């Protein structure tokens, strides 16, 4: 709990009344920062809307480079998805079963057997709190063909970031003023804290299931 409190305190300290606070290190590096955050945001980093906000900020600052930033954000996200796929595909169903309850395992197995492409597309298009990582992990663990996984993810992620880029061109400055406002800041911080707690709980639960002897 102390470590969790330290993480939450660090988040609050770095934001400085703006959700863009944690993104400054990526923002300084422009396209390279966008690529790096795209990789982290689609694999292991807990920063809801992080990649979207960074893309929005970069395009709002220089609309002429939207054609460059959107493909870079897409590429970074696909690399992050590839890392998730590498970790979970090898473990397969047995590895996934250790990470969740039997009820959730059966739910994801049914979804992947019936509508895997639809689930992946929706996961890549929809914003949080839609379980993007859970969809990718489930698709990989249940051996959804890698070529199909990346094809669907490529189209869906490019569509999502194109929409974000288009919104940035049209309303970038106005959206940024809202993002920097306290009215947006505190609900977003609350959402980030919930994500941190949820991830910590998932890790603890997974460790307990992994150590529990089978009957």
Coordinates of N, CA and C in Angstrom, one line a residue:
X1 N 0.8 -1.2 0.0 CA 0.0 0.0 0.0 C 0.9 1.3 0.0
X2 N 2.0 1.2 0.7 CA 2.9 2.3 0.7 C 3.4 2.6 -0.7
X3 N 3.8 1.6 -1.5 CA 4.2 1.8 -2.8 C 3.2 2.4 -3.7
X4 N 1.9 1.9 -3.5 CA 0.8 2.5 -4.3 C 0.6 3.9 -3.9
X5 N 0.7 4.3 -2.7 CA 0.6 5.7 -2.3 C 1.6 6.5 -2.8
X6 N 2.9 6.0 -3.0 CA 4.0 6.7 -3.6 C 3.7 7.0 -5.0
X7 N 3.2 6.0 -5.7 CA 2.9 6.2 -7.2 C 1.8 7.3 -7.3
X8 N 0.8 7.2 -6.5 CA -0.3 8.2 -6.6 C 0.2 9.6 -6.3
X9 N 1.0 9.7 -5.3 CA 1.6 11.0 -4.9 C 2.5 11.6 -6.0
X10 N 3.2 10.7 -6.7 CA 4.1 11.1 -7.8 C 3.2 11.6 -9.0
X11 N 2.1 10.9 -9.2 CA 1.2 11.4 -10.3 C 0.7 12.8 -10.0
X12 N 0.3 13.0 -8.8 CA -0.3 14.3 -8.4 C 0.8 15.4 -8.4
X13 N 2.0 15.0 -8.0 CA 3.1 16.0 -8.0 C 3.5 16.5 -9.4
X14 N 3.4 15.6 -10.3 CA 3.9 15.9 -11.7 C 2.9 16.6 -12.6
X15 N 1.6 16.4 -12.2 CA 0.6 17.0 -13.1 C 0.5 18.5 -13.0
X16 N 0.7 19.1 -11.8 CA 0.6 20.5 -11.6 C -0.6 21.1 -12.3
X17 N -1.8 20.6 -11.8 CA -3.1 21.1 -12.2 C -3.3 21.0 -13.7
X18 N -2.6 20.1 -14.4 CA -2.9 19.8 -15.8 C -2.6 18.4 -16.1
X19 N -3.5 17.7 -16.8 CA -3.3 16.3 -17.2 C -2.1 16.2 -18.1
X20 N -1.7 17.3 -18.8 CA -0.6 17.3 -19.7 C 0.8 17.2 -19.0
X21 N 0.7 17.4 -17.6 CA 2.0 17.5 -16.9 C 2.9 16.2 -17.1
X22 N 2.3 15.0 -17.0 CA 3.2 13.8 -17.2 C 3.6 13.6 -18.6
X23 N 3.0 14.3 -19.5 CA 3.3 14.2 -20.9 C 4.5 15.1 -21.4
X24 N 4.9 16.0 -20.5 CA 5.9 17.0 -21.0 C 7.2 16.4 -21.5
X25 N 7.6 15.3 -20.8 CA 8.9 14.7 -21.3 C 8.8 14.2 -22.7
X26 N 7.6 13.6 -23.0 CA 7.3 13.1 -24.4 C 7.1 14.3 -25.3
X27 N 6.5 15.3 -24.9 CA 6.2 16.5 -25.7 C 7.4 17.2 -26.2
X28 N 8.4 17.2 -25.3 CA 9.7 17.8 -25.7 C 10.4 17.2 -26.9
X29 N 10.1 15.9 -27.1 CA 10.8 15.1 -28.2 C 9.9 15.0 -29.4
X30 N 8.8 15.7 -29.5 CA 8.0 15.7 -30.7 C 7.6 14.3 -31.2
X31 N 7.9 14.0 -32.5 CA 7.5 12.8 -33.1 C 8.1 11.6 -32.4
X32 N 9.3 11.7 -32.0 CA 10.0 10.6 -31.3 C 9.3 10.3 -29.9
X33 N 8.9 11.3 -29.2 CA 8.1 11.2 -28.0 C 6.8 10.5 -28.2
X34 N 6.2 10.9 -29.3 CA 4.9 10.3 -29.7 C 5.0 8.8 -30.0
X35 N 6.1 8.4 -30.6 CA 6.3 7.0 -30.9 C 6.6 6.3 -29.6
X36 N 7.4 6.8 -28.8 CA 7.7 6.2 -27.5 C 6.5 6.0 -26.6
X37 N 5.7 7.1 -26.5 CA 4.5 7.0 -25.7 C 3.5 6.0 -26.3
X38 N 3.4 6.0 -27.6 CA 2.5 5.0 -28.3 C 2.9 3.6 -27.9
X39 N 4.1 3.3 -27.9 CA 4.6 1.9 -27.5 C 4.2 1.6 -26.1
X40 N 4.5 2.6 -25.2 CA 4.2 2.4 -23.8 C 2.7 2.3 -23.5
X41 N 2.0 3.3 -24.1 CA 0.6 3.4 -23.9 C -0.2 2.2 -24.3
X42 N 0.3 1.5 -25.3 CA -0.4 0.3 -25.8 C 0.1 -1.0 -25.2
X43 N 1.1 -0.9 -24.3 CA 1.6 -2.1 -23.7 C 1.4 -2.1 -22.2
X44 N 2.2 -1.2 -21.5 CA 2.3 -1.4 -20.0 C 2.1 -0.1 -19.2
X45 N 2.1 1.1 -19.9 CA 2.0 2.3 -19.2 C 0.5 2.6 -18.8
X46 N 0.3 3.1 -17.5 CA -1.1 3.4 -17.1 C -1.2 4.9 -17.2
X47 N -1.7 5.4 -18.3 CA -1.9 6.9 -18.5 C -3.1 7.0 -19.4
X48 N -4.3 6.9 -18.9 CA -5.5 7.0 -19.8 C -5.5 8.2 -20.7
X49 N -5.8 8.0 -22.0 CA -5.8 9.1 -23.0 C -4.5 9.7 -23.2
X50 N -3.4 9.2 -22.7 CA -2.1 9.8 -22.8 C -1.7 10.0 -24.3
X51 N -1.8 9.0 -25.1 CA -1.4 9.1 -26.5 C -2.3 10.0 -27.2
X52 N -3.6 10.0 -26.9 CA -4.5 10.9 -27.6 C -4.2 12.3 -27.3
X53 N -3.9 12.6 -26.0 CA -3.7 14.0 -25.6 C -2.3 14.5 -26.2
X54 N -1.3 13.6 -26.2 CA -0.1 14.0 -26.8 C -0.2 14.3 -28.3
X55 N -0.9 13.5 -29.0 CA -1.2 13.7 -30.4 C -2.0 15.0 -30.6
X56 N -3.0 15.2 -29.8 CA -3.8 16.3 -29.9 C -3.0 17.6 -29.7
X57 N -2.1 17.6 -28.7 CA -1.3 18.7 -28.4 C -0.3 19.0 -29.6
X58 N 0.3 18.0 -30.1 CA 1.3 18.2 -31.2 C 0.6 18.7 -32.4
X59 N -0.5 18.2 -32.8 CA -1.2 18.6 -34.0 C -1.7 20.0 -33.8
X60 N -2.2 20.3 -32.6 CA -2.7 21.7 -32.3 C -1.6 22.7 -32.4
X61 N -0.4 22.3 -32.1 CA 0.7 23.3 -32.2 C 1.2 23.5 -33.7
X62 N 1.1 22.4 -34.4 CA 1.5 22.5 -35.8 C 0.6 21.6 -36.7
X63 N -0.5 22.2 -37.2 CA -1.5 21.4 -37.9 C -0.9 20.8 -39.2
X64 N 0.1 21.4 -39.8 CA 0.6 21.0 -41.0 C 1.3 19.6 -40.9
X65 N 1.6 19.2 -39.7 CA 2.3 17.9 -39.5 C 1.4 16.8 -39.1
X66 N 0.1 17.0 -39.1 CA -0.9 16.0 -38.8 C -0.7 14.7 -39.6
X67 N -0.3 14.9 -40.9 CA -0.1 13.7 -41.8 C 1.1 12.9 -41.3
X68 N 2.0 13.5 -40.5 CA 3.1 12.8 -40.0 C 2.8 12.2 -38.7
X69 N 2.2 12.9 -37.8 CA 1.9 12.5 -36.4 C 1.0 11.3 -36.3
X70 N -0.1 11.3 -37.2 CA -1.0 10.2 -37.1 C -0.4 8.8 -37.4
X71 N 0.3 8.7 -38.5 CA 1.0 7.4 -38.7 C 2.0 7.0 -37.7
X72 N 2.7 8.0 -37.1 CA 3.7 7.7 -36.0 C 2.9 7.2 -34.8
X73 N 1.8 7.8 -34.4 CA 1.1 7.3 -33.3 C 0.5 5.9 -33.5
X74 N 0.1 5.7 -34.8 CA -0.3 4.3 -35.1 C 0.8 3.3 -35.0
X75 N 2.0 3.7 -35.5 CA 3.1 2.7 -35.5 C 3.5 2.4 -34.1
X76 N 3.6 3.4 -33.2 CA 3.9 3.2 -31.8 C 2.9 2.3 -31.1
X77 N 1.6 2.5 -31.4 CA 0.6 1.7 -30.8 C 0.7 0.2 -31.3
X78 N 1.1 0.0 -32.5 CA 1.2 -1.3 -33.1 C 2.4 -2.1 -32.5
X79 N 3.5 -1.3 -32.2 CA 4.6 -1.9 -31.6 C 4.3 -2.3 -30.1
X80 N 3.5 -1.5 -29.4 CA 3.1 -1.8 -28.1 C 2.2 -3.1 -28.1
X81 N 1.3 -3.2 -29.1 CA 0.4 -4.3 -29.2 C 1.3 -5.6 -29.5
X82 N 2.3 -5.4 -30.3 CA 3.2 -6.5 -30.6 C 3.9 -7.1 -29.3
X83 N 4.3 -6.1 -28.4 CA 4.9 -6.6 -27.2 C 3.9 -7.3 -26.3
X84 N 2.7 -6.8 -26.2 CA 1.7 -7.6 -25.5 C 1.5 -9.0 -26.1
X85 N 1.4 -9.0 -27.4 CA 1.2 -10.3 -28.1 C 2.3 -11.3 -27.8
X86 N 3.6 -10.8 -27.8 CA 4.7 -11.7 -27.5 C 4.6 -12.3 -26.1
X87 N 4.2 -11.5 -25.2 CA 4.1 -11.9 -23.8 C 3.0 -12.9 -23.5
X88 N 1.9 -12.7 -24.2 CA 0.7 -13.5 -23.9 C 0.4 -14.7 -24.8
X89 N 0.8 -14.6 -26.1 CA 0.6 -15.7 -27.0 C 1.3 -16.9 -26.6
X90 N 2.5 -16.8 -26.1 CA 3.3 -18.0 -25.7 C 2.7 -18.7 -24.6
X91 N 2.2 -17.9 -23.6 CA 1.5 -18.5 -22.4 C 0.2 -19.2 -22.7
X92 N -0.4 -18.7 -23.8 CA -1.7 -19.3 -24.2 C -2.8 -19.3 -23.2
X93 N -3.7 -20.2 -23.3 CA -4.9 -20.2 -22.4 C -4.5 -20.5 -21.0
X94 N -3.5 -21.3 -20.8 CA -3.1 -21.7 -19.5 C -2.6 -20.4 -18.7
X95 N -1.8 -19.6 -19.4 CA -1.3 -18.4 -18.8 C -2.4 -17.4 -18.5
X96 N -3.3 -17.3 -19.4 CA -4.4 -16.3 -19.2 C -5.3 -16.8 -18.1
X97 N -5.5 -18.1 -17.9 CA -6.3 -18.6 -16.8 C -5.8 -18.2 -15.5
X98 N -4.5 -18.1 -15.4 CA -3.8 -17.7 -14.1 C -4.0 -16.2 -13.8
X99 N -4.4 -15.4 -14.8 CA -4.5 -14.0 -14.6 C -5.9 -13.5 -14.2
X100 N -6.9 -14.4 -14.3 CA -8.3 -13.9 -14.0 C -9.1 -15.1 -13.4
X101 N -10.3 -14.7 -13.0 CA -11.2 -15.7 -12.5 C -11.7 -16.6 -13.6
X102 N -12.3 -17.7 -13.2 CA -12.8 -18.6 -14.2 C -14.0 -18.0 -15.0
X103 N -14.8 -17.2 -14.3 CA -15.9 -16.6 -14.9 C -15.4 -15.6 -16.0
X104 N -14.4 -14.8 -15.7 CA -13.9 -13.9 -16.7 C -13.2 -14.6 -17.9
X105 N -12.5 -15.7 -17.5 CA -11.8 -16.5 -18.5 C -12.8 -17.1 -19.5
X106 N -13.9 -17.6 -19.0 CA -14.9 -18.2 -19.9 C -15.6 -17.1 -20.8
X107 N -15.7 -15.9 -20.2 CA -16.3 -14.8 -20.9 C -15.4 -14.4 -22.1
X108 N -14.1 -14.2 -21.9 CA -13.2 -13.8 -22.9 C -13.1 -14.9 -24.0
X109 N -13.1 -16.2 -23.5 CA -13.0 -17.3 -24.5 C -14.1 -17.3 -25.4
X110 N -15.3 -17.1 -24.9 CA -16.5 -17.1 -25.7 C -16.5 -15.9 -26.7
X111 N -16.1 -14.8 -26.2 CA -16.0 -13.6 -27.0 C -15.0 -13.7 -28.2
X112 N -13.8 -14.3 -27.9 CA -12.8 -14.5 -28.9 C -13.2 -15.6 -29.9
X113 N -13.9 -16.6 -29.4 CA -14.4 -17.6 -30.4 C -15.4 -17.1 -31.3
X114 N -16.3 -16.2 -30.8 CA -17.4 -15.8 -31.6 C -17.2 -14.5 -32.4
X115 N -16.5 -13.5 -31.8 CA -16.4 -12.2 -32.5 C -15.0 -11.6 -32.2
X116 N -14.0 -12.3 -32.5 CA -12.6 -11.8 -32.1 C -12.3 -10.5 -32.9
X117 N -12.6 -10.5 -34.2 CA -12.2 -9.3 -35.0 C -13.0 -8.1 -34.6
X118 N -14.3 -8.3 -34.3 CA -15.1 -7.2 -33.8 C -14.6 -6.7 -32.5
X119 N -14.2 -7.6 -31.5 CA -13.7 -7.2 -30.2 C -12.4 -6.4 -30.4
X120 N -11.5 -6.9 -31.2 CA -10.2 -6.2 -31.4 C -10.4 -4.8 -32.0
X121 N -11.3 -4.7 -33.0 CA -11.5 -3.4 -33.7 C -12.1 -2.5 -32.7
X122 N -13.1 -2.9 -31.9 CA -13.7 -2.0 -30.9 C -12.7 -1.6 -29.8
X123 N -11.9 -2.6 -29.4 CA -10.9 -2.2 -28.4 C -9.9 -1.2 -28.9
X124 N -9.5 -1.3 -30.1 CA -8.6 -0.3 -30.7 C -9.2 1.1 -31.0
X125 N -10.5 1.1 -31.2 CA -11.2 2.3 -31.5 C -11.7 3.1 -30.3
X126 N -12.2 2.3 -29.4 CA -12.9 2.9 -28.3 C -12.0 3.5 -27.2
X127 N -12.3 4.6 -26.6 CA -11.5 5.2 -25.6 C -11.7 4.5 -24.2
X128 N -10.8 4.8 -23.2 CA -11.1 4.2 -21.9 C -12.4 4.7 -21.4
X129 N -13.1 3.9 -20.6 CA -12.6 2.7 -19.9 C -12.8 1.3 -20.6
X130 N -13.0 1.4 -22.0 CA -13.1 0.1 -22.7 C -11.8 -0.7 -22.5
X131 N -11.8 -2.0 -22.2 CA -10.6 -2.7 -21.8 C -9.7 -3.1 -23.0
X132 N -9.0 -2.1 -23.6 CA -8.2 -2.3 -24.7 C -7.2 -3.4 -24.5
X133 N -6.4 -3.3 -23.4 CA -5.3 -4.3 -23.2 C -5.9 -5.7 -23.0
X134 N -7.0 -5.8 -22.3 CA -7.7 -7.1 -22.0 C -8.0 -7.7 -23.3
X135 N -8.5 -7.0 -24.3 CA -8.9 -7.5 -25.6 C -7.7 -8.1 -26.3
X136 N -6.6 -7.3 -26.3 CA -5.4 -7.8 -27.0 C -4.8 -9.0 -26.4
X137 N -4.8 -9.0 -25.0 CA -4.2 -10.1 -24.3 C -5.1 -11.4 -24.5
X138 N -6.4 -11.2 -24.5 CA -7.3 -12.4 -24.8 C -7.1 -12.9 -26.2
X139 N -7.1 -12.0 -27.2 CA -6.9 -12.4 -28.5 C -5.6 -13.2 -28.7
X140 N -4.6 -12.7 -28.1 CA -3.3 -13.4 -28.3 C -3.3 -14.7 -27.5
X141 N -3.8 -14.7 -26.3 CA -3.8 -16.0 -25.5 C -4.6 -17.1 -26.2
X142 N -5.7 -16.7 -26.8 CA -6.6 -17.7 -27.5 C -6.2 -17.9 -28.9
X143 N -5.0 -17.4 -29.3 CA -4.3 -17.7 -30.5 C -5.1 -17.2 -31.7
X144 N -5.7 -16.0 -31.6 CA -6.3 -15.3 -32.8 C -5.1 -15.1 -33.7
X145 N -5.2 -15.4 -35.0 CA -4.1 -15.3 -35.9 C -3.4 -13.9 -35.9
X146 N -2.1 -14.0 -35.8 CA -1.4 -12.7 -35.6 C -1.6 -11.8 -36.8
X147 N -1.6 -12.3 -38.0 CA -1.8 -11.4 -39.1 C -3.1 -10.7 -39.1
X148 N -4.2 -11.4 -38.7 CA -5.5 -10.8 -38.6 C -5.5 -9.8 -37.4
X149 N -4.9 -10.1 -36.3 CA -4.8 -9.2 -35.2 C -4.2 -7.9 -35.5
X150 N -3.1 -7.9 -36.2 CA -2.4 -6.7 -36.6 C -3.0 -6.0 -37.7
X151 N -3.7 -6.7 -38.6 CA -4.4 -6.0 -39.7 C -5.6 -5.2 -39.1
X152 N -6.4 -5.8 -38.2 CA -7.5 -5.1 -37.6 C -7.0 -4.0 -36.8
X153 N -6.0 -4.2 -36.0 CA -5.4 -3.2 -35.1 C -4.9 -2.0 -35.9
X154 N -4.2 -2.3 -37.0 CA -3.7 -1.2 -37.9 C -4.8 -0.3 -38.4
X155 N -5.8 -0.9 -39.0 CA -6.9 -0.1 -39.5 C -7.6 0.7 -38.4
X156 N -7.9 0.0 -37.3 CA -8.7 0.6 -36.2 C -7.9 1.7 -35.5
X157 N -6.6 1.5 -35.2 CA -5.8 2.5 -34.6 C -5.6 3.7 -35.5
X158 N -5.4 3.4 -36.8 CA -5.2 4.6 -37.7 C -6.5 5.4 -37.8
X159 N -7.6 4.7 -37.8 CA -8.9 5.4 -37.8 C -9.1 6.3 -36.6
X160 N -8.7 5.7 -35.4 CA -8.9 6.4 -34.1 C -8.0 7.7 -34.1
X161 N -6.7 7.5 -34.5 CA -5.8 8.6 -34.4 C -6.1 9.7 -35.5
X162 N -6.7 9.2 -36.6 CA -7.1 10.2 -37.6 C -8.2 11.1 -37.1
X163 N -9.1 10.4 -36.4 CA -10.2 11.2 -35.8 C -9.6 12.2 -34.8
X164 N -8.7 11.8 -33.9 CA -8.1 12.6 -32.9 C -7.4 13.8 -33.6
X165 N -6.6 13.4 -34.7 CA -5.9 14.5 -35.4 C -6.8 15.5 -36.1
X166 N -7.9 15.0 -36.6 CA -8.9 15.9 -37.2 C -9.5 16.8 -36.2
X167 N -9.9 16.3 -35.0 CA -10.4 17.1 -34.0 C -9.4 18.2 -33.5
X168 N -8.1 17.8 -33.5 CA -7.1 18.7 -33.1 C -7.0 19.9 -34.1
X169 N -7.1 19.5 -35.4 CA -7.1 20.6 -36.4 C -8.2 21.5 -36.3
X170 N -9.4 21.0 -36.0 CA -10.6 21.8 -35.9 C -10.8 22.6 -34.6
X171 N -10.5 21.8 -33.5 CA -10.8 22.4 -32.2 C -9.6 22.3 -31.2
X172 N -8.4 22.1 -31.7 CA -7.2 21.8 -30.8 C -7.1 22.8 -29.7
X173 N -7.0 24.1 -29.9 CA -6.8 25.0 -28.9 C -7.9 25.0 -27.8
X174 N -9.1 24.9 -28.3 CA -10.2 24.9 -27.3 C -10.2 23.7 -26.4
X175 N -9.9 22.5 -27.1 CA -9.8 21.3 -26.3 C -8.7 21.3 -25.3
X176 N -7.6 21.9 -25.7 CA -6.4 22.0 -24.7 C -6.8 22.9 -23.5
X177 N -7.5 23.9 -23.8 CA -7.9 24.8 -22.7 C -8.8 24.1 -21.7
X178 N -9.7 23.1 -22.2 CA -10.5 22.3 -21.3 C -9.6 21.3 -20.5
X179 N -8.7 20.7 -21.2 CA -7.8 19.7 -20.6 C -7.0 20.3 -19.5
X180 N -6.6 21.6 -19.6 CA -5.8 22.2 -18.6 C -6.7 22.8 -17.4
X181 N -8.0 22.7 -17.5 CA -8.9 23.3 -16.5 C -9.0 22.3 -15.3
X182 N -9.2 22.9 -14.1 CA -9.4 22.0 -12.9 C -10.7 21.1 -13.0
X183 N -11.7 21.6 -13.8 CA -12.9 20.8 -13.9 C -12.6 19.4 -14.7
X184 N -11.6 19.4 -15.5 CA -11.2 18.2 -16.2 C -10.1 17.5 -15.4
X185 N -9.3 18.2 -14.8 CA -8.1 17.7 -14.1 C -8.4 16.7 -13.0
X186 N -9.3 17.1 -12.1 CA -9.5 16.2 -10.9 C -10.3 14.9 -11.3
X187 N -11.3 14.9 -12.1 CA -11.9 13.7 -12.5 C -10.9 12.8 -13.3
X188 N -10.0 13.4 -14.1 CA -9.1 12.6 -14.8 C -8.1 11.9 -13.8
X189 N -7.6 12.7 -12.8 CA -6.7 12.2 -11.8 C -7.4 11.0 -11.1
X190 N -8.7 11.2 -10.8 CA -9.4 10.1 -10.1 C -9.4 8.8 -10.9
X191 N -9.6 9.0 -12.3 CA -9.6 7.9 -13.2 C -8.3 7.2 -13.2
X192 N -7.2 8.0 -13.3 CA -5.8 7.4 -13.3 C -5.6 6.7 -12.0
X193 N -6.0 7.2 -10.9 CA -5.8 6.5 -9.6 C -6.5 5.2 -9.6
X194 N -7.8 5.2 -10.1 CA -8.5 3.9 -10.2 C -7.8 2.9 -11.0
X195 N -7.2 3.4 -12.1 CA -6.5 2.5 -13.0 C -5.3 1.9 -12.3
X196 N -4.6 2.7 -11.5 CA -3.4 2.2 -10.8 C -3.8 1.2 -9.7
X197 N -4.9 1.5 -9.0 CA -5.4 0.5 -8.0 C -5.9 -0.8 -8.7
X198 N -6.6 -0.6 -9.8 CA -7.1 -1.8 -10.5 C -5.9 -2.7 -11.0
X199 N -4.9 -2.0 -11.5 CA -3.7 -2.8 -12.0 C -3.0 -3.5 -10.8
X200 N -2.8 -2.8 -9.7 CA -2.2 -3.4 -8.5 C -3.0 -4.6 -8.0
X201 N -4.3 -4.4 -8.0 CA -5.1 -5.5 -7.6 C -5.0 -6.7 -8.5
X202 N -5.0 -6.5 -9.8 CA -4.8 -7.5 -10.8 C -3.5 -8.3 -10.7
X203 N -2.4 -7.5 -10.4 CA -1.1 -8.2 -10.2 C -1.1 -9.1 -9.0
X204 N -1.7 -8.5 -7.9 CA -1.7 -9.3 -6.6 C -2.6 -10.6 -6.8
X205 N -3.7 -10.4 -7.5 CA -4.6 -11.6 -7.7 C -3.9 -12.6 -8.6
X206 N -3.2 -12.1 -9.6 CA -2.5 -13.1 -10.5 C -1.4 -13.9 -9.7
X207 N -0.7 -13.2 -8.9 CA 0.4 -13.8 -8.1 C -0.2 -14.9 -7.2
X208 N -1.4 -14.6 -6.6 CA -2.0 -15.5 -5.7 C -2.5 -16.8 -6.4
X209 N -3.1 -16.6 -7.6 CA -3.5 -17.7 -8.4 C -2.4 -18.5 -8.9
X210 N -1.3 -17.8 -9.3 CA -0.1 -18.6 -9.8 C 0.5 -19.5 -8.8
X211 N 0.5 -19.0 -7.5 CA 1.1 -19.8 -6.4 C 0.2 -20.8 -5.8
X212 N -1.1 -20.7 -6.1 CA -2.1 -21.6 -5.5 C -1.9 -23.0 -6.2
X213 N -1.7 -24.1 -5.4 CA -1.5 -25.4 -6.0 C -2.8 -25.9 -6.6
X214 N -2.7 -26.6 -7.7 CA -3.9 -27.2 -8.4 C -4.3 -28.5 -7.7
X215 N -5.6 -28.7 -7.6 CA -6.1 -29.9 -7.0 C -5.9 -31.2 -7.9

